[in-house]
Tab-separated table of C-alpha atoms and ligand atoms in Angstrom:
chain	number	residue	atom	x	y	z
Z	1	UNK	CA	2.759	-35.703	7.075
Z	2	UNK	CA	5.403	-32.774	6.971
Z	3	UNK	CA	8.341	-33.673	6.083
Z	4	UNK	CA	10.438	-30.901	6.674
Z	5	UNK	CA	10.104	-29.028	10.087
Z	6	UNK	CA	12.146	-24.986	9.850
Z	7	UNK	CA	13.338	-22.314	11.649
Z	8	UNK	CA	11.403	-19.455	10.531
Z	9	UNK	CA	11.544	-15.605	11.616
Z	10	UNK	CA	8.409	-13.988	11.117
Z	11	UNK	CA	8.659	-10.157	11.095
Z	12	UNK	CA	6.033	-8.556	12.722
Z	13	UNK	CA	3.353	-9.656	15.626
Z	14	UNK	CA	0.545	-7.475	13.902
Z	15	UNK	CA	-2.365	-9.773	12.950
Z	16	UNK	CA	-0.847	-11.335	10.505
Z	17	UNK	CA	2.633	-12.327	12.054
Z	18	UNK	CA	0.318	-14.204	15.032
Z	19	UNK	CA	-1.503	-16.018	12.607
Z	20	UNK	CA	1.697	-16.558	10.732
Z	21	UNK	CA	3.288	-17.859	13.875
Z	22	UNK	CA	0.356	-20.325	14.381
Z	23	UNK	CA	0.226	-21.689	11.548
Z	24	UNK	CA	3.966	-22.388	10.980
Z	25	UNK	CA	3.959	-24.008	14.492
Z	26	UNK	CA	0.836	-26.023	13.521
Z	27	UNK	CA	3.147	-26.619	10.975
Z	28	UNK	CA	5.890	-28.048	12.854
Z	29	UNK	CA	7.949	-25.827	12.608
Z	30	UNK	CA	10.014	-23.411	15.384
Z	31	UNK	CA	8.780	-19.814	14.346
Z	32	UNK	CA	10.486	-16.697	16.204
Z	33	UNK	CA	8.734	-13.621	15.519
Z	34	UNK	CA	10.187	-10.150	15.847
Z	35	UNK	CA	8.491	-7.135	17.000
Z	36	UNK	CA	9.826	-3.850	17.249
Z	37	UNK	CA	7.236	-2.289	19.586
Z	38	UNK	CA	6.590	-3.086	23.267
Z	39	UNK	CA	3.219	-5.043	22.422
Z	40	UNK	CA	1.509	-7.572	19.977
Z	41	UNK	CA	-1.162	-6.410	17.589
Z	42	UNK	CA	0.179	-3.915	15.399
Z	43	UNK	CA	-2.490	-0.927	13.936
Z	44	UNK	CA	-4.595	-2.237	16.689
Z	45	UNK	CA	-2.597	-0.720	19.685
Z	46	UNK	CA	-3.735	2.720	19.896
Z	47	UNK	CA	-1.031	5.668	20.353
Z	48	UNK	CA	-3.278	9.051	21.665
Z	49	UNK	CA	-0.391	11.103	21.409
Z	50	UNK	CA	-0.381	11.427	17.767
Z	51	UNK	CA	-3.207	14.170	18.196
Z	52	UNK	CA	-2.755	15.919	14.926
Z	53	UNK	CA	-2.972	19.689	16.903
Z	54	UNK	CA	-0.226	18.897	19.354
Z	55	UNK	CA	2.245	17.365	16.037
Z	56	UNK	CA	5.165	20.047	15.687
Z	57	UNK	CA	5.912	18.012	12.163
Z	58	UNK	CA	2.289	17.317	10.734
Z	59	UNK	CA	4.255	15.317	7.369
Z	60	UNK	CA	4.699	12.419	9.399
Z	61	UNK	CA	6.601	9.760	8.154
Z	62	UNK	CA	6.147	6.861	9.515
Z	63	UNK	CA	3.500	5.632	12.610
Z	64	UNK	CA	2.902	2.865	14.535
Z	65	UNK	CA	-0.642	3.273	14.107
Z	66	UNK	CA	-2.961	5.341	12.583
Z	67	UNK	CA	-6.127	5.334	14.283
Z	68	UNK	CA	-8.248	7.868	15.513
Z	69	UNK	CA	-9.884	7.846	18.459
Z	70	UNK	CA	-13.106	6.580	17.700
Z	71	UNK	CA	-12.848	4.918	14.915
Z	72	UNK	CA	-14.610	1.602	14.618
Z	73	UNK	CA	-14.613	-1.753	11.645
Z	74	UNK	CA	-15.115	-1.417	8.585
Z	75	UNK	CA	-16.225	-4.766	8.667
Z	76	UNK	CA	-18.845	-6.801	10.384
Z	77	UNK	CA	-16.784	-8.893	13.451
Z	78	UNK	CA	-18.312	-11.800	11.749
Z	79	UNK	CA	-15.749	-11.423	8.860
Z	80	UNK	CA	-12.699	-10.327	11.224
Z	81	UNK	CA	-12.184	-13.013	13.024
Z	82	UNK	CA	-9.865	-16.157	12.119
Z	83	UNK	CA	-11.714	-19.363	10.712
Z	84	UNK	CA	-11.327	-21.179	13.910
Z	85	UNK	CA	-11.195	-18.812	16.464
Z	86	UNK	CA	-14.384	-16.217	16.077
Z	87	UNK	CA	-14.414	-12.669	16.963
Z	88	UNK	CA	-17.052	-13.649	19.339
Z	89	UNK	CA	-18.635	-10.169	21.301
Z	90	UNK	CA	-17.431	-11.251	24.874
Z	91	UNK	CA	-19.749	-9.822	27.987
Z	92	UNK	CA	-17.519	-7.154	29.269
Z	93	UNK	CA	-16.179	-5.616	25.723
Z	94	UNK	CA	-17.567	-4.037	22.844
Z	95	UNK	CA	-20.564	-5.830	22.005
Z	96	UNK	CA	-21.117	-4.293	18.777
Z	97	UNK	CA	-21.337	-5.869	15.377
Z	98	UNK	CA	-18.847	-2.756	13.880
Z	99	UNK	CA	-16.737	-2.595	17.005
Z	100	UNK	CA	-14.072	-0.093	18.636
Z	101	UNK	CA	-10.257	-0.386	17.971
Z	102	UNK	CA	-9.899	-1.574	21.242
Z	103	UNK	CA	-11.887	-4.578	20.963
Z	104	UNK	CA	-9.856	-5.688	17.830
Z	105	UNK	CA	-6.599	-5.139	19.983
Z	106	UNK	CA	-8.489	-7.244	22.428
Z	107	UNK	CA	-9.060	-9.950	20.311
Z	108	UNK	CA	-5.540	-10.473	18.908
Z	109	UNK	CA	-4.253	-10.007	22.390
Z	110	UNK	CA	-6.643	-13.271	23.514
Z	111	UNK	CA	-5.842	-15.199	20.193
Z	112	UNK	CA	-1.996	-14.614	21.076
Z	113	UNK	CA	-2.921	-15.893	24.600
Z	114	UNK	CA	-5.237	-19.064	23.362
Z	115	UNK	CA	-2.550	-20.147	20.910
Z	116	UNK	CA	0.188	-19.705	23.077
Z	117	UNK	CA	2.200	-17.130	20.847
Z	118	UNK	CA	3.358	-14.305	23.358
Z	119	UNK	CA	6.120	-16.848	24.010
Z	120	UNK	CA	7.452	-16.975	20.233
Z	121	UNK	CA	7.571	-12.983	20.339
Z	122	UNK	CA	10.582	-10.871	21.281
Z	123	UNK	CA	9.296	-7.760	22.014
Z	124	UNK	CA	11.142	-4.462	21.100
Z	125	UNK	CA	13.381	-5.949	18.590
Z	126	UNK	CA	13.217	-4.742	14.926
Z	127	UNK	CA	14.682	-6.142	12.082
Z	128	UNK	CA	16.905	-4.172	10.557
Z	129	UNK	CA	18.655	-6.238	7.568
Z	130	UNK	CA	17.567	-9.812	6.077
Z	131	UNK	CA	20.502	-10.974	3.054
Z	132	UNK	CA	20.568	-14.567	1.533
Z	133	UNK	CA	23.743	-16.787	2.770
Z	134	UNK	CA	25.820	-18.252	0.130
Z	135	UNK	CA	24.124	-21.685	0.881
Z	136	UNK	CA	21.019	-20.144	-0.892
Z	137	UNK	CA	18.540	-22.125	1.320
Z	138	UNK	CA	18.724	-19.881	4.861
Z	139	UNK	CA	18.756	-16.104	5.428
Z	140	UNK	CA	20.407	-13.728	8.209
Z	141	UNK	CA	18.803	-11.699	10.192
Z	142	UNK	CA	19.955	-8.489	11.680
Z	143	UNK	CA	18.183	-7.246	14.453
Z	144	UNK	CA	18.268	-4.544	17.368
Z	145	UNK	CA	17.113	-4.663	20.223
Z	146	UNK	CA	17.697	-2.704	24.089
Z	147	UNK	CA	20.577	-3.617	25.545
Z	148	UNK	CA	19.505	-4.962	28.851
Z	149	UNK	CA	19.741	-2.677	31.711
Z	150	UNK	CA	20.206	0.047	29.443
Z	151	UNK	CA	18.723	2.570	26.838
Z	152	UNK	CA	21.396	1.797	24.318
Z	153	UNK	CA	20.825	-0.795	21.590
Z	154	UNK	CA	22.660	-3.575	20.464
Z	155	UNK	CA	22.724	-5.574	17.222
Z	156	UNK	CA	22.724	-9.499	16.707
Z	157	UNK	CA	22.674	-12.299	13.972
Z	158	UNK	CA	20.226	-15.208	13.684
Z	159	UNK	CA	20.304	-17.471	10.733
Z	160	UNK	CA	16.926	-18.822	10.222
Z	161	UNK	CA	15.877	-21.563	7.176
Z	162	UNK	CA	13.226	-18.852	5.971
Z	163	UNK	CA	11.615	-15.938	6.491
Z	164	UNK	CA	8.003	-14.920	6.461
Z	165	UNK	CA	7.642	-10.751	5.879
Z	166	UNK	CA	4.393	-9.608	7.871
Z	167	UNK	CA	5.598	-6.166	8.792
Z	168	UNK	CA	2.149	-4.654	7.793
Z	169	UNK	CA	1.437	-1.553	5.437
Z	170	UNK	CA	-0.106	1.402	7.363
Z	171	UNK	CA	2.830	3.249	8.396
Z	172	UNK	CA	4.638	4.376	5.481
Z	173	UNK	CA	2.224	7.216	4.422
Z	174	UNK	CA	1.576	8.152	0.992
Z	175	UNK	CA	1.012	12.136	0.205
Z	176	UNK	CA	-1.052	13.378	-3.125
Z	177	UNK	CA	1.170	15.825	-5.323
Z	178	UNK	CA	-0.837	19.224	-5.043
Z	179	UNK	CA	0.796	21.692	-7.993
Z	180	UNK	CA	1.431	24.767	-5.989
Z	181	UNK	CA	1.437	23.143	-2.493
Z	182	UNK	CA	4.515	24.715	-1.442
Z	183	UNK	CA	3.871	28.243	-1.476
Z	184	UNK	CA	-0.029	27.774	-0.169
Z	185	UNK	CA	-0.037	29.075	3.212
Z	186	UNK	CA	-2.082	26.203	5.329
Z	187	UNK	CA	-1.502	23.382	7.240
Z	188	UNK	CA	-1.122	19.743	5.941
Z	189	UNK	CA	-1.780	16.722	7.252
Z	190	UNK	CA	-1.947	12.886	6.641
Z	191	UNK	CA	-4.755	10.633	7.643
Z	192	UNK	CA	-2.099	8.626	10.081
Z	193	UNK	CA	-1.644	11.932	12.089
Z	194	UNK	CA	-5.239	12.341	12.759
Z	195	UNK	CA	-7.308	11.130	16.238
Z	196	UNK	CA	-9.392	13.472	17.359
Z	197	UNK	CA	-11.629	16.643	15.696
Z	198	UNK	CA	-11.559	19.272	18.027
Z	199	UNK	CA	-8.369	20.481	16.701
Z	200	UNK	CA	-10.282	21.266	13.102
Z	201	UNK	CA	-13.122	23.674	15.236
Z	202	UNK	CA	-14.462	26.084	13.135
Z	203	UNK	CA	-11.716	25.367	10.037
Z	204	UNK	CA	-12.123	24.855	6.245
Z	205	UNK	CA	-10.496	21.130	5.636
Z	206	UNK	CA	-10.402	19.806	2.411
Z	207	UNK	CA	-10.142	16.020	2.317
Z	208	UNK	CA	-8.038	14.136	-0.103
Z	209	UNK	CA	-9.248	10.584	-1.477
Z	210	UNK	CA	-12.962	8.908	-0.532
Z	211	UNK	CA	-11.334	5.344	1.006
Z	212	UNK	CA	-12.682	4.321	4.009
Z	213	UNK	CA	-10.279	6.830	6.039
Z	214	UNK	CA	-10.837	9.850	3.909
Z	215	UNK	CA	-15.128	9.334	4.586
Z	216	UNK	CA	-14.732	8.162	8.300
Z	217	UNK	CA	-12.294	10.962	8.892
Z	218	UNK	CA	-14.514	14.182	7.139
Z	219	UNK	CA	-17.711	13.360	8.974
Z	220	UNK	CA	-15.635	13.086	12.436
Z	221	UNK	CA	-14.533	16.888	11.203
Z	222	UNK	CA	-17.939	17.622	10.492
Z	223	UNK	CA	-19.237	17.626	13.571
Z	224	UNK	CA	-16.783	20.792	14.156
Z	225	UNK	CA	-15.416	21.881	11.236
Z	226	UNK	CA	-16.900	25.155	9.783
Z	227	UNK	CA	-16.633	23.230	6.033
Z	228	UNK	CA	-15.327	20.030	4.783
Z	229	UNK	CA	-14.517	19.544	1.298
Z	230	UNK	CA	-13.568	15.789	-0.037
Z	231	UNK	CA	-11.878	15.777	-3.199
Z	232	UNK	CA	-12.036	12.581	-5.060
Z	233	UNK	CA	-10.653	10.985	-8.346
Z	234	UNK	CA	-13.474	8.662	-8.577
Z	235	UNK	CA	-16.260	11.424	-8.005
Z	236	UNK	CA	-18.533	11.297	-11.193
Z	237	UNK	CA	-20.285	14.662	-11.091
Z	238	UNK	CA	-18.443	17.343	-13.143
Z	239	UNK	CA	-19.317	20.242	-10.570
Z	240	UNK	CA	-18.863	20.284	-6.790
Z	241	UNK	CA	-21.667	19.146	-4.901
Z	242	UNK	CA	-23.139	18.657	-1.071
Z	243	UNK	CA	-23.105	16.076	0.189
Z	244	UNK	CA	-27.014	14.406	1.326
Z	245	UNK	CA	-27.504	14.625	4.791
Z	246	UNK	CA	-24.812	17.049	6.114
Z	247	UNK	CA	-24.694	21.064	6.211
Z	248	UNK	CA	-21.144	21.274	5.912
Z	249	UNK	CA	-19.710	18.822	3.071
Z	250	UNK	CA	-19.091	19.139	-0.367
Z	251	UNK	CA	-17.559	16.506	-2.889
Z	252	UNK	CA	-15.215	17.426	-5.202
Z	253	UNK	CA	-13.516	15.964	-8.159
Z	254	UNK	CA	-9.294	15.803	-7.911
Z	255	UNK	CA	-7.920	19.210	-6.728
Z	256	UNK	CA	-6.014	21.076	-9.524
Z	257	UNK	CA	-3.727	23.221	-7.600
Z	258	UNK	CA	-3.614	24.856	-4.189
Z	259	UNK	CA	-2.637	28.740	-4.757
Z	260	UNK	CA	-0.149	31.257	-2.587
Z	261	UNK	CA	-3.420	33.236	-1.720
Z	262	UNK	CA	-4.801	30.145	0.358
Z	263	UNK	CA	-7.202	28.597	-2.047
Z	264	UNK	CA	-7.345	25.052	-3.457
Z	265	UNK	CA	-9.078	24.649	-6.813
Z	266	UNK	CA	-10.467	21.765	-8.076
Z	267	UNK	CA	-10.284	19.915	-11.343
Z	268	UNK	CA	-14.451	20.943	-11.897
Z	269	UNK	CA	-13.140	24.712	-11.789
Z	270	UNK	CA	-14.433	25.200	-8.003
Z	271	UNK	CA	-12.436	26.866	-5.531
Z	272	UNK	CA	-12.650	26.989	-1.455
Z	273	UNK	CA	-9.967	29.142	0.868
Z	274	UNK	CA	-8.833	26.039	3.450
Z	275	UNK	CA	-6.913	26.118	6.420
Z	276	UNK	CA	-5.946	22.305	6.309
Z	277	UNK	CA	-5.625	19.652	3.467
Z	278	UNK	CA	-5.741	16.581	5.221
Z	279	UNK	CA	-4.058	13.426	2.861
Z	280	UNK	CA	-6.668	9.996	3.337
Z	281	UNK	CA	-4.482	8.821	0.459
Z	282	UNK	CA	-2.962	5.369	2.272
Z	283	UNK	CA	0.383	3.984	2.168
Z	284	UNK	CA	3.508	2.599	0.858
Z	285	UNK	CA	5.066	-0.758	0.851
Z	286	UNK	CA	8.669	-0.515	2.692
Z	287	UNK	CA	10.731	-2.997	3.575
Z	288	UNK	CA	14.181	-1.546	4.715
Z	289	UNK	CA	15.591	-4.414	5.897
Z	290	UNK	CA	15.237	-6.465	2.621
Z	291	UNK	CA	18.505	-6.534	0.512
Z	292	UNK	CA	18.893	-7.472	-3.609
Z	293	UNK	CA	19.029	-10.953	-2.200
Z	294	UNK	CA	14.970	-11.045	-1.641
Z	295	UNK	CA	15.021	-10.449	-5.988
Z	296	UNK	CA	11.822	-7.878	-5.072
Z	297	UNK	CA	11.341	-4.568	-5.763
Z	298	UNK	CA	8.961	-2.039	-5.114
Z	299	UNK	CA	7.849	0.425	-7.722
Z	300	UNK	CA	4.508	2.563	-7.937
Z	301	UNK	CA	3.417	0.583	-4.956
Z	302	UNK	CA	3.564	-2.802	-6.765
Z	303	UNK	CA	5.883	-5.168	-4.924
Z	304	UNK	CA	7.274	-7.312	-7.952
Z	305	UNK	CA	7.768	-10.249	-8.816
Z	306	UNK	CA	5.681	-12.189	-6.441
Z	307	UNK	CA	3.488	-15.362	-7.087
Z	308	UNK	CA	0.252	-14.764	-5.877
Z	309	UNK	CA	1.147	-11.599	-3.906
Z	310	UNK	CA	2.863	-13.846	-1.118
Z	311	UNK	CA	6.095	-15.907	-3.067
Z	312	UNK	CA	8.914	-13.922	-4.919
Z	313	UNK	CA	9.743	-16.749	-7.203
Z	314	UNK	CA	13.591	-16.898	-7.318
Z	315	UNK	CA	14.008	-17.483	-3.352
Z	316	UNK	CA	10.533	-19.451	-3.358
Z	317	UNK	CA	9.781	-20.709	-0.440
Z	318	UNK	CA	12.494	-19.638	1.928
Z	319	UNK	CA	10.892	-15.986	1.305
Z	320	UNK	CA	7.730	-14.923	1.666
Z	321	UNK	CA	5.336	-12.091	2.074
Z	322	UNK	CA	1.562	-12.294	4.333
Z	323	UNK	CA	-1.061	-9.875	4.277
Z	324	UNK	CA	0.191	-7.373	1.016
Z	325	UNK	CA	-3.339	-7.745	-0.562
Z	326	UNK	CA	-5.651	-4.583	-0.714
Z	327	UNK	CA	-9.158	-4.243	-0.534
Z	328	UNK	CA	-9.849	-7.838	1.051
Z	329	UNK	CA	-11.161	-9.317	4.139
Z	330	UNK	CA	-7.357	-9.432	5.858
Z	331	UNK	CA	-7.501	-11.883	9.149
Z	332	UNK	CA	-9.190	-15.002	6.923
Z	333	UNK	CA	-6.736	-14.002	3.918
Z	334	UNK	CA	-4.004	-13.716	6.556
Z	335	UNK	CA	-4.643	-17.207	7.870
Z	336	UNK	CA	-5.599	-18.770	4.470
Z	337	UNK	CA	-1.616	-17.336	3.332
Z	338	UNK	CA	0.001	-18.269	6.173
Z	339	UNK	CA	-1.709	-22.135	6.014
Z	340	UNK	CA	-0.167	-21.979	2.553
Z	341	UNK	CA	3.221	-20.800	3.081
Z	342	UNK	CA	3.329	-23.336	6.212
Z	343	UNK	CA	2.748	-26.006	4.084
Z	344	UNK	CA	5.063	-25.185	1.309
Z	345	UNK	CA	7.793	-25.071	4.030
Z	346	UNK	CA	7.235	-28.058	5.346
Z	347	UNK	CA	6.728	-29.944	1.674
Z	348	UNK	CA	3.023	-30.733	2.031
Z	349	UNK	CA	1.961	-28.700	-0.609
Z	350	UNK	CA	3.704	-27.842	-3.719
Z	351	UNK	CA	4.413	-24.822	-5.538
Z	352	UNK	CA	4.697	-25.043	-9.360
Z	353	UNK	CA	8.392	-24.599	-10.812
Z	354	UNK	CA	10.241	-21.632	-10.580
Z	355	UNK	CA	9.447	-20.819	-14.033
Z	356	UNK	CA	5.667	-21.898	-13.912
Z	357	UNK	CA	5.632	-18.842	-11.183
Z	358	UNK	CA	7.652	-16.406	-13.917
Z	359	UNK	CA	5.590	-17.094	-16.199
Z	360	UNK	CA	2.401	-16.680	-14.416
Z	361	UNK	CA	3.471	-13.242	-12.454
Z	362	UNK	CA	3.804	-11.957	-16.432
Z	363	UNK	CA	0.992	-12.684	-17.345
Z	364	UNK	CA	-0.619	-11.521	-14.305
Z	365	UNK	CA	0.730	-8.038	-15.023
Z	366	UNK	CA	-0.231	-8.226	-18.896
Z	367	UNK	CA	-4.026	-8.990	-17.618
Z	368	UNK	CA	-3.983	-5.948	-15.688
Z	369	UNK	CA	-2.042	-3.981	-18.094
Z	370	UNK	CA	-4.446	-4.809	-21.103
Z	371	UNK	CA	-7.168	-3.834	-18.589
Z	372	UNK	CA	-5.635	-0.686	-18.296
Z	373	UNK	CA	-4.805	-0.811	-14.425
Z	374	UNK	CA	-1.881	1.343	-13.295
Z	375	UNK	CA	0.823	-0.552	-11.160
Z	376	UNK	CA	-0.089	0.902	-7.811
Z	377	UNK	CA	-3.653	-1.344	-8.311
Z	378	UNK	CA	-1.709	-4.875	-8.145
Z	379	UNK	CA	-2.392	-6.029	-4.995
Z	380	UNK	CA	-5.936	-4.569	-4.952
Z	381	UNK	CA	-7.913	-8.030	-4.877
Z	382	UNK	CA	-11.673	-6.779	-4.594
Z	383	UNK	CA	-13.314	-9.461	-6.228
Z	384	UNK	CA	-10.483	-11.573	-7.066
Z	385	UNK	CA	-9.419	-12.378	-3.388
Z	386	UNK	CA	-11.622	-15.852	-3.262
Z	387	UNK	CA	-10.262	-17.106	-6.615
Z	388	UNK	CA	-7.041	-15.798	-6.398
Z	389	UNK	CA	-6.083	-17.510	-2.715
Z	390	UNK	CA	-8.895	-20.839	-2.984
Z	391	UNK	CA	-6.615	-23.836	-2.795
Z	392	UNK	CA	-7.222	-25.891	-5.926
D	401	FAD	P1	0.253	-4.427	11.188
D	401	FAD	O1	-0.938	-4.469	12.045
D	401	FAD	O2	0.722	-3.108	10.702
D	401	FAD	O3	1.439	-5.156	11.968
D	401	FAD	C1	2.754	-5.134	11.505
D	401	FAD	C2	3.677	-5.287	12.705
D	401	FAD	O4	5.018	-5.423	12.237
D	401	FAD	C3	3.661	-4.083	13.627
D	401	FAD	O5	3.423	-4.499	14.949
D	401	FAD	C4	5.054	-3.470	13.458
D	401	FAD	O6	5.511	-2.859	14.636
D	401	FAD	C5	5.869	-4.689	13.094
D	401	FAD	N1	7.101	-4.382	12.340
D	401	FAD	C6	7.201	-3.643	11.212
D	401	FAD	N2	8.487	-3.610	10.790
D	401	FAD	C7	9.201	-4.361	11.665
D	401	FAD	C8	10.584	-4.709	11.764
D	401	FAD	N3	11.492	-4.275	10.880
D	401	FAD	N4	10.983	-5.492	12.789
D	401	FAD	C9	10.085	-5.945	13.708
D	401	FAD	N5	8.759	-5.625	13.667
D	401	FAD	C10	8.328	-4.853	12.655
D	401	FAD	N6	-8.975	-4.454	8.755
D	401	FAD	C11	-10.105	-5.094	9.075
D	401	FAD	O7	-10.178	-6.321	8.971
D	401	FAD	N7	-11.196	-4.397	9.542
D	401	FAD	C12	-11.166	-3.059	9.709
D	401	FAD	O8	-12.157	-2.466	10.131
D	401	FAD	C13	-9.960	-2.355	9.408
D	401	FAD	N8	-9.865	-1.020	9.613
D	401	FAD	C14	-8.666	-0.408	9.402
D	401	FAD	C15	-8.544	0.950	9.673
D	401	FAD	C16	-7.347	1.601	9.479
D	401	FAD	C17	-7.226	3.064	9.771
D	401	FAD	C18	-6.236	0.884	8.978
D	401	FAD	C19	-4.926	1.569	8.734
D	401	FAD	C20	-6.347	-0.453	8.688
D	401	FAD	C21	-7.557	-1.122	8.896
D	401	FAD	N9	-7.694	-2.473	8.627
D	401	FAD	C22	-8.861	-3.121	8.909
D	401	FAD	C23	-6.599	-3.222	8.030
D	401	FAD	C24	-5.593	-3.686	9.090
D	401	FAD	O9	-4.420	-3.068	8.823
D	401	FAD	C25	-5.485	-5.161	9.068
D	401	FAD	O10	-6.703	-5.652	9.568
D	401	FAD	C26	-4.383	-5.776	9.922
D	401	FAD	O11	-4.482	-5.359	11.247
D	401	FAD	C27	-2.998	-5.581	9.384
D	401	FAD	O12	-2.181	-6.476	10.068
D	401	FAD	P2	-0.655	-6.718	9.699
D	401	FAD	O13	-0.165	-7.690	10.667
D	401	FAD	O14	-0.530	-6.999	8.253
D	401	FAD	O15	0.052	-5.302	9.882
């Protein structure tokens, strides 16, 4: 049986902070999540009006979402949904196996409504600042929110026993340092600007990075675009080449420079005259409202030190971080963390000593360092998601 029952603010009522929210409640415990939009779901909820062609500033900095229009899973629903609650193709939705952004919206929305969550969420309040108190065991919480009855905004202060970070990772874009980029005369974009392709008709767009955004998003602009060039680290072939199975599409290897004249030339020695570069090169972990207290840092896109991705060990539990993993199967990882850290909380499960977790985020790092993995790659799980989040 728990044997400790918390007040916990969850940040964030994306996927993960609804899961979060269940599972702490599950739990026993009184979770409060914060959401600074109007709406739960996070990436899922749609915004058309970030149509790349009508952005005045293209260099976006930060989104609420980032999908285009018709962009559908990567994955199979069979592997979206949480353990206990399928994503189950209902009747009068999206009955495909790779469905539509809306349906995943969908699906949070009725998980939110099954579980009774909407209740824990306060809508359109962002937290701005999260410190330690001197006690060591509970944490503040600075938020803003509207002032009701008005547009102005108004701060208040919540102390909560812990705090669970789910604030997602797709907003804070990352750009690709092109040599020469300033004085080349085209237009730039990044993948989180980008819904629809009409606005590339008839244009030369080079693509940067072969993720799943950079190849979803250069055949959408293939359809229109006069050429599309990807350029990618990870491309093998020392020459350009085109692409099987489209008229239009070349792959690259990493672009060298981009040049005053208009042309971008690539590492292989190639050289197109482009009218857009178009960044598919992800995001950045950013968490404003953490101060020193939270003992993490971010640096090369490795948030550090945490145990297992989710627990910085000096504030262990009180602290903790869902869904920062890369390259895994999020909603079952999301639950599967969120189980965890509810437990911990609550004393049912225990996490080794505060040294034990040193110790093993060190040597964490030295694996990857002696494998020769830059920083940016720690919370890339691939193949290590099962083994690294399986309760023993
Ligand atoms: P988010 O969905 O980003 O939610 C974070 C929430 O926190 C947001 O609502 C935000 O408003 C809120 N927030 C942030 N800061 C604050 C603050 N200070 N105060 C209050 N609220 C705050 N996953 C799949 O499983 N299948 C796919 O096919 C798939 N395709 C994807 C395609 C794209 C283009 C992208 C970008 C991601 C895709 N993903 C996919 C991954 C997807 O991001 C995750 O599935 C998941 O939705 C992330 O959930 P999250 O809760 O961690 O983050």
């Amino acid at each position: 049986m728990p044997s400790r029952s918390l007040r916990v603010a969850v940040i964030g009522a994306g996927a993960a902070g609804l899961v979060a929210a269940r599972e702490l409640r599950r739990e026993g415990h009184a979770p409060v999540v914060f959401e600074r939009t109007d709406g739960v779901g996070g990436t899922w909820v749609y915004e058309a009006d970030a149509d790349a062609s009508a952005s005045p500033e293209p260099l976006v900095t930060q989104r609420r979402s980032n999908l285009d229009a018709s962009l559908r899973t990567n994955l199979p629903r069979e592997c979206m949904g949480f353990l206990d609650f399928p994503f189950v193709a209902g009747p009068d939705g999206d009955t495909r196996r790779f469905p539509g952004h809306a349906e995943v919206l969908r699906y949070l929305q009725s998980f939110a409504r099954r579980f009774d969550l909407d209740g824990l969420v306060r809508l359109e309040t962002e937290v701005v600042r999260v410190s330690r108190e001197t006690s060591g065991t509970s944490w503040r919480v600075r938020y803003s929110r509207k002032a009701s009855g008005s547009e102005k905004r108004e701060t208040d202060e919540e102390v909560f026993d812990a705090v669970v970070i789910c604030n997602g990772h797709y907003s804070q874009p990352h750009f690709a340092d092109v040599a020469g980029v300033d004085a080349w005369p085209g237009k730039q974009l990044h993948s989180t600007s980008y819904r629809v392709p009409e606005p590339f008709h008839g244009q030369v767009v080079v693509v940067i990075g072969c993720g799943p955004s950079g190849t979803d998003i250069s055949r959408d602009i293939a359809g229109v675009a006069k050429e599309v060039h990807l350029a990618s680290r990870w491309s093998l072939s020392a020459t350009s080449e085109k692409l099987p199975g489209h008229a239009n599409m070349w792959l690259h290897s990493e672009i060298d420079r981009a040049q005053e004249d208009g042309s971008v030339v690539f590492h292989d020695g190639s050289r197109v005259k482009a009218d857009v570069i178009m960044h598919c090169t992800g995001y950045k972990y950013n968490f404003p409202f953490l101060t020193n207290d939270a003992t993490v840092s971010v640096d090369d896109n490795c948030v550090d030190p945490l145990y297992k991705h989710v627990f910085p060990p000096q504030v262990a539990p009180r602290l903790s971080f869902i869904g920062l993993p890369l390259k895994v199967v999020p909603f079952p990882l999301f639950e599967l963390q969120s189980h965890w850290v509810a437990g911990v909380l609550s004393g049912r499960f225990k996490l080794p000593s505060k040294d034990e977790m040193v110790r093993d985020v060190t040597a964490f790092h030295s694996r990857l360092a002696a494998r020769g993995w830059p920083r940016r790659y720690t919370h890339r799980l691939r193949d290590r998601e099962v083994r690294e989040i399986r309760p023993k």
